[in-house]
Amino acid sequence: MPMETPQRWDRRMQQRLARGEAAALGELYDRFASLVHGTALRVLEDERAADLVTREVFGYAWENPDAYDPREDGSLRAWIARLARRQSVHRLRENGARALEEGGAGSAEELEQRVRRAAVAARADYIVTAMPAPLRRALESAYFQRRDYRQTAAHLGVTEAEARRRLRLGLQLLSTAHTGPLDGSPPGSGGSPL
């Protein structure tokens, strides 16, 4: 049986979720739970809160499969990552505001700074997750294995010019992490975090 293309898998998964196939939710969870939980944990720095965000994201995907639009959202992986980022930032802001109301340490300004830092980090994670695989592999080679562009080219089996191009494009995409929206709500959601 030939492998499905990612776009075809995304489309079939959305159709299966829309039909209410519980096995589809399990498959979606198996594929993306570590991505969602990891994003939530990086933002919230709390295992229980990350577990809650993970349940909320997959609950939302189960209840609203038609909210995913591949033309606007890109891959299903990118959509799930965006939901995780938004819900995590929303939950961080909500938890911080509650702590301030209960007399916790800090100020509203400090909370917003913390939310901003977490949102930028989560957006950077999302950008890396959503970028094309060749760019992601080039950045991973340069960053995690500390390779220069020549070593990256050899590792990836591409020309040095192509390695430089991939690294430049990947870094340009990452540089936009500071310009993304901080609020945890998608457009038109009426303030709902997902």
mmCIF file of C-alpha atoms in Angstrom:
data_model
loop_
_atom_site.group_PDB
_atom_site.id
_atom_site.type_symbol
_atom_site.label_atom_id
_atom_site.label_comp_id
_atom_site.label_asym_id
_atom_site.label_seq_id
_atom_site.Cartn_x
_atom_site.Cartn_y
_atom_site.Cartn_z
ATOM 1 C CA MET A 1 0.000 0.000 0.000
ATOM 2 C CA PRO A 2 1.574 3.324 -1.066
ATOM 3 C CA MET A 3 2.119 6.084 1.477
ATOM 4 C CA GLU A 4 -0.448 8.870 1.476
ATOM 5 C CA THR A 5 0.698 12.404 0.846
ATOM 6 C CA PRO A 6 0.391 14.681 3.880
ATOM 7 C CA GLN A 7 -2.359 16.720 2.204
ATOM 8 C CA ARG A 8 -4.363 13.617 1.419
ATOM 9 C CA TRP A 9 -3.930 12.303 4.970
ATOM 10 C CA ASP A 10 -5.045 15.674 6.363
ATOM 11 C CA ARG A 11 -8.157 15.697 4.168
ATOM 12 C CA ARG A 12 -9.072 12.102 5.040
ATOM 13 C CA MET A 13 -8.495 12.727 8.746
ATOM 14 C CA GLN A 14 -10.764 15.767 8.677
ATOM 15 C CA GLN A 15 -13.478 13.742 6.926
ATOM 16 C CA ARG A 16 -13.166 10.915 9.440
ATOM 17 C CA LEU A 17 -13.407 13.347 12.359
ATOM 18 C CA ALA A 18 -16.462 14.971 10.773
ATOM 19 C CA ARG A 19 -18.097 11.520 10.572
ATOM 20 C CA GLY A 20 -17.404 11.049 14.277
ATOM 21 C CA GLU A 21 -14.924 8.174 13.952
ATOM 22 C CA ALA A 22 -13.433 7.693 17.400
ATOM 23 C CA ALA A 23 -10.492 5.829 15.845
ATOM 24 C CA ALA A 24 -9.659 8.987 13.885
ATOM 25 C CA LEU A 25 -9.369 10.978 17.096
ATOM 26 C CA GLY A 26 -7.072 8.306 18.498
ATOM 27 C CA GLU A 27 -4.899 8.410 15.395
ATOM 28 C CA LEU A 28 -4.786 12.220 15.459
ATOM 29 C CA TYR A 29 -3.846 12.103 19.144
ATOM 30 C CA ASP A 30 -1.134 9.495 18.578
ATOM 31 C CA ARG A 31 0.389 11.612 15.830
ATOM 32 C CA PHE A 32 0.264 15.056 17.462
ATOM 33 C CA ALA A 33 -0.104 14.667 21.249
ATOM 34 C CA SER A 34 3.607 15.139 21.914
ATOM 35 C CA LEU A 35 3.608 18.297 19.785
ATOM 36 C CA VAL A 36 0.624 19.762 21.660
ATOM 37 C CA HIS A 37 1.792 18.715 25.111
ATOM 38 C CA GLY A 38 5.341 19.927 24.455
ATOM 39 C CA THR A 39 4.119 23.329 23.302
ATOM 40 C CA ALA A 40 1.822 23.678 26.302
ATOM 41 C CA LEU A 41 4.537 22.591 28.716
ATOM 42 C CA ARG A 42 7.035 25.109 27.300
ATOM 43 C CA VAL A 43 4.502 27.939 27.658
ATOM 44 C CA LEU A 44 2.901 26.992 30.970
ATOM 45 C CA GLU A 45 5.806 25.227 32.707
ATOM 46 C CA ASP A 46 3.240 23.071 34.492
ATOM 47 C CA GLU A 47 2.516 19.418 33.709
ATOM 48 C CA ARG A 48 -1.143 19.489 34.821
ATOM 49 C CA ALA A 49 -1.876 22.647 32.864
ATOM 50 C CA ALA A 50 -0.176 21.142 29.789
ATOM 51 C CA ASP A 51 -2.324 18.009 30.166
ATOM 52 C CA LEU A 52 -5.435 20.192 30.327
ATOM 53 C CA VAL A 53 -4.445 22.142 27.211
ATOM 54 C CA THR A 54 -3.767 18.871 25.397
ATOM 55 C CA ARG A 55 -7.266 17.616 26.239
ATOM 56 C CA GLU A 56 -8.802 20.951 25.219
ATOM 57 C CA VAL A 57 -7.017 21.035 21.856
ATOM 58 C CA PHE A 58 -8.011 17.500 20.910
ATOM 59 C CA GLY A 59 -11.523 18.073 22.246
ATOM 60 C CA TYR A 60 -11.797 21.126 20.022
ATOM 61 C CA ALA A 61 -10.482 19.220 16.979
ATOM 62 C CA TRP A 62 -13.017 16.440 17.676
ATOM 63 C CA GLU A 63 -15.964 18.789 18.128
ATOM 64 C CA ASN A 64 -15.022 21.229 15.345
ATOM 65 C CA PRO A 65 -13.292 19.361 12.500
ATOM 66 C CA ASP A 66 -14.752 21.804 9.995
ATOM 67 C CA ALA A 67 -12.859 24.658 11.685
ATOM 68 C CA TYR A 68 -9.780 23.335 9.890
ATOM 69 C CA ASP A 69 -9.418 24.864 6.421
ATOM 70 C CA PRO A 70 -6.294 23.647 4.597
ATOM 71 C CA ARG A 71 -6.310 26.725 2.329
ATOM 72 C CA GLU A 72 -6.051 29.070 5.314
ATOM 73 C CA ASP A 73 -4.468 26.861 7.973
ATOM 74 C CA GLY A 74 -1.900 24.911 5.972
ATOM 75 C CA SER A 75 -1.293 21.378 7.141
ATOM 76 C CA LEU A 76 -3.315 19.689 9.852
ATOM 77 C CA ARG A 77 -0.109 19.557 11.897
ATOM 78 C CA ALA A 78 0.279 23.341 11.600
ATOM 79 C CA TRP A 79 -3.376 23.870 12.595
ATOM 80 C CA ILE A 80 -3.035 21.632 15.649
ATOM 81 C CA ALA A 81 0.219 23.399 16.609
ATOM 82 C CA ARG A 82 -1.502 26.791 16.272
ATOM 83 C CA LEU A 83 -4.405 25.633 18.447
ATOM 84 C CA ALA A 84 -1.923 24.422 21.063
ATOM 85 C CA ARG A 85 -0.036 27.705 21.009
ATOM 86 C CA ARG A 86 -3.159 29.834 21.262
ATOM 87 C CA GLN A 87 -4.738 27.779 24.012
ATOM 88 C CA SER A 88 -1.490 27.673 25.986
ATOM 89 C CA VAL A 89 -1.052 31.443 25.814
ATOM 90 C CA HIS A 90 -4.719 31.929 26.716
ATOM 91 C CA ARG A 91 -4.377 29.585 29.695
ATOM 92 C CA LEU A 92 -1.144 31.318 30.847
ATOM 93 C CA ARG A 93 -2.843 34.713 30.755
ATOM 94 C CA GLU A 94 -5.948 33.360 32.506
ATOM 95 C CA ASN A 95 -3.954 31.592 35.252
ATOM 96 C CA GLY A 96 -1.728 34.622 35.784
ATOM 97 C CA ALA A 97 -4.684 36.984 36.061
ATOM 98 C CA ARG A 98 -6.353 34.672 38.568
ATOM 99 C CA ALA A 99 -3.158 34.530 40.654
ATOM 100 C CA LEU A 100 -2.922 38.326 40.645
ATOM 101 C CA GLU A 101 -6.559 38.632 41.765
ATOM 102 C CA GLU A 102 -5.829 36.241 44.636
ATOM 103 C CA GLY A 103 -2.976 38.447 45.816
ATOM 104 C CA GLY A 104 -0.111 36.612 44.132
ATOM 105 C CA ALA A 105 3.284 38.180 43.630
ATOM 106 C CA GLY A 106 3.936 40.363 40.630
ATOM 107 C CA SER A 107 2.028 42.919 38.630
ATOM 108 C CA ALA A 108 -0.181 43.015 35.573
ATOM 109 C CA GLU A 109 2.777 44.383 33.576
ATOM 110 C CA GLU A 110 5.001 41.494 34.666
ATOM 111 C CA LEU A 111 2.254 39.049 33.696
ATOM 112 C CA GLU A 112 1.977 40.599 30.236
ATOM 113 C CA GLN A 113 5.764 40.425 29.812
ATOM 114 C CA ARG A 114 5.688 36.745 30.774
ATOM 115 C CA VAL A 115 2.791 36.117 28.378
ATOM 116 C CA ARG A 116 4.637 37.961 25.600
ATOM 117 C CA ARG A 117 7.836 35.911 26.106
ATOM 118 C CA ALA A 118 5.867 32.659 26.192
ATOM 119 C CA ALA A 119 3.846 33.651 23.125
ATOM 120 C CA VAL A 120 6.968 34.503 21.129
ATOM 121 C CA ALA A 121 8.615 31.205 22.102
ATOM 122 C CA ALA A 122 5.468 29.247 21.241
ATOM 123 C CA ARG A 123 5.133 31.124 17.943
ATOM 124 C CA ALA A 124 8.753 30.269 17.098
ATOM 125 C CA ASP A 125 7.990 26.601 17.836
ATOM 126 C CA TYR A 126 4.902 26.847 15.635
ATOM 127 C CA ILE A 127 6.879 28.455 12.805
ATOM 128 C CA VAL A 128 9.456 25.669 12.903
ATOM 129 C CA THR A 129 6.687 23.065 13.000
ATOM 130 C CA ALA A 130 4.836 24.611 10.062
ATOM 131 C CA MET A 131 7.816 25.401 7.819
ATOM 132 C CA PRO A 132 8.641 23.092 4.922
ATOM 133 C CA ALA A 133 10.675 20.059 5.940
ATOM 134 C CA PRO A 134 13.801 21.012 3.910
ATOM 135 C CA LEU A 135 14.047 24.354 5.762
ATOM 136 C CA ARG A 136 13.375 22.710 9.121
ATOM 137 C CA ARG A 137 16.052 20.049 8.521
ATOM 138 C CA ALA A 138 18.598 22.728 7.549
ATOM 139 C CA LEU A 139 17.892 24.747 10.706
ATOM 140 C CA GLU A 140 18.016 21.642 12.889
ATOM 141 C CA SER A 141 21.344 20.658 11.351
ATOM 142 C CA ALA A 142 22.814 24.112 11.933
ATOM 143 C CA TYR A 143 21.324 24.705 15.366
ATOM 144 C CA PHE A 144 21.244 21.325 17.102
ATOM 145 C CA GLN A 145 24.303 19.757 15.488
ATOM 146 C CA ARG A 146 26.126 23.126 15.328
ATOM 147 C CA ARG A 147 27.027 22.711 11.667
ATOM 148 C CA ASP A 148 27.968 25.616 9.423
ATOM 149 C CA TYR A 149 26.370 25.950 5.999
ATOM 150 C CA ARG A 150 29.059 23.813 4.332
ATOM 151 C CA GLN A 151 28.605 20.988 6.832
ATOM 152 C CA THR A 152 24.826 21.365 6.575
ATOM 153 C CA ALA A 153 25.050 21.079 2.780
ATOM 154 C CA ALA A 154 27.101 17.890 3.055
ATOM 155 C CA HIS A 155 24.765 16.461 5.717
ATOM 156 C CA LEU A 156 21.649 17.185 3.631
ATOM 157 C CA GLY A 157 23.225 16.245 0.293
ATOM 158 C CA VAL A 158 22.601 19.645 -1.306
ATOM 159 C CA THR A 159 24.837 22.343 -2.730
ATOM 160 C CA GLU A 160 26.336 24.948 -0.448
ATOM 161 C CA ALA A 161 24.243 27.616 -2.179
ATOM 162 C CA GLU A 162 21.073 25.610 -1.490
ATOM 163 C CA ALA A 163 22.056 25.103 2.161
ATOM 164 C CA ARG A 164 22.622 28.882 2.551
ATOM 165 C CA ARG A 165 19.265 29.578 0.885
ATOM 166 C CA ARG A 166 17.422 27.162 3.194
ATOM 167 C CA LEU A 167 19.098 28.543 6.287
ATOM 168 C CA ARG A 168 18.393 32.137 5.248
ATOM 169 C CA LEU A 169 14.725 31.417 4.514
ATOM 170 C CA GLY A 170 14.301 29.458 7.736
ATOM 171 C CA LEU A 171 15.843 32.255 9.783
ATOM 172 C CA GLN A 172 13.685 34.844 8.005
ATOM 173 C CA LEU A 173 10.587 32.850 8.940
ATOM 174 C CA LEU A 174 11.772 32.565 12.544
ATOM 175 C CA SER A 175 12.396 36.299 12.721
ATOM 176 C CA THR A 176 8.649 36.832 12.347
ATOM 177 C CA ALA A 177 7.993 35.179 15.732
ATOM 178 C CA HIS A 178 8.031 38.619 17.374
ATOM 179 C CA THR A 179 5.430 40.015 14.975
ATOM 180 C CA GLY A 180 2.646 37.456 15.469
ATOM 181 C CA PRO A 181 -0.523 37.999 17.491
ATOM 182 C CA LEU A 182 -0.251 37.438 21.220
ATOM 183 C CA ASP A 183 -3.875 36.935 22.003
ATOM 184 C CA GLY A 184 -4.931 33.361 22.347
ATOM 185 C CA SER A 185 -8.048 33.715 20.214
ATOM 186 C CA PRO A 186 -8.414 33.091 16.484
ATOM 187 C CA PRO A 187 -10.271 35.689 14.426
ATOM 188 C CA GLY A 188 -14.038 35.476 14.642
ATOM 189 C CA SER A 189 -14.082 33.193 17.671
ATOM 190 C CA GLY A 190 -15.826 35.633 19.939
ATOM 191 C CA GLY A 191 -12.977 35.509 22.431
ATOM 192 C CA SER A 192 -12.921 31.731 22.728
ATOM 193 C CA PRO A 193 -9.336 30.578 23.132
ATOM 194 C CA LEU A 194 -9.723 27.902 20.501
#
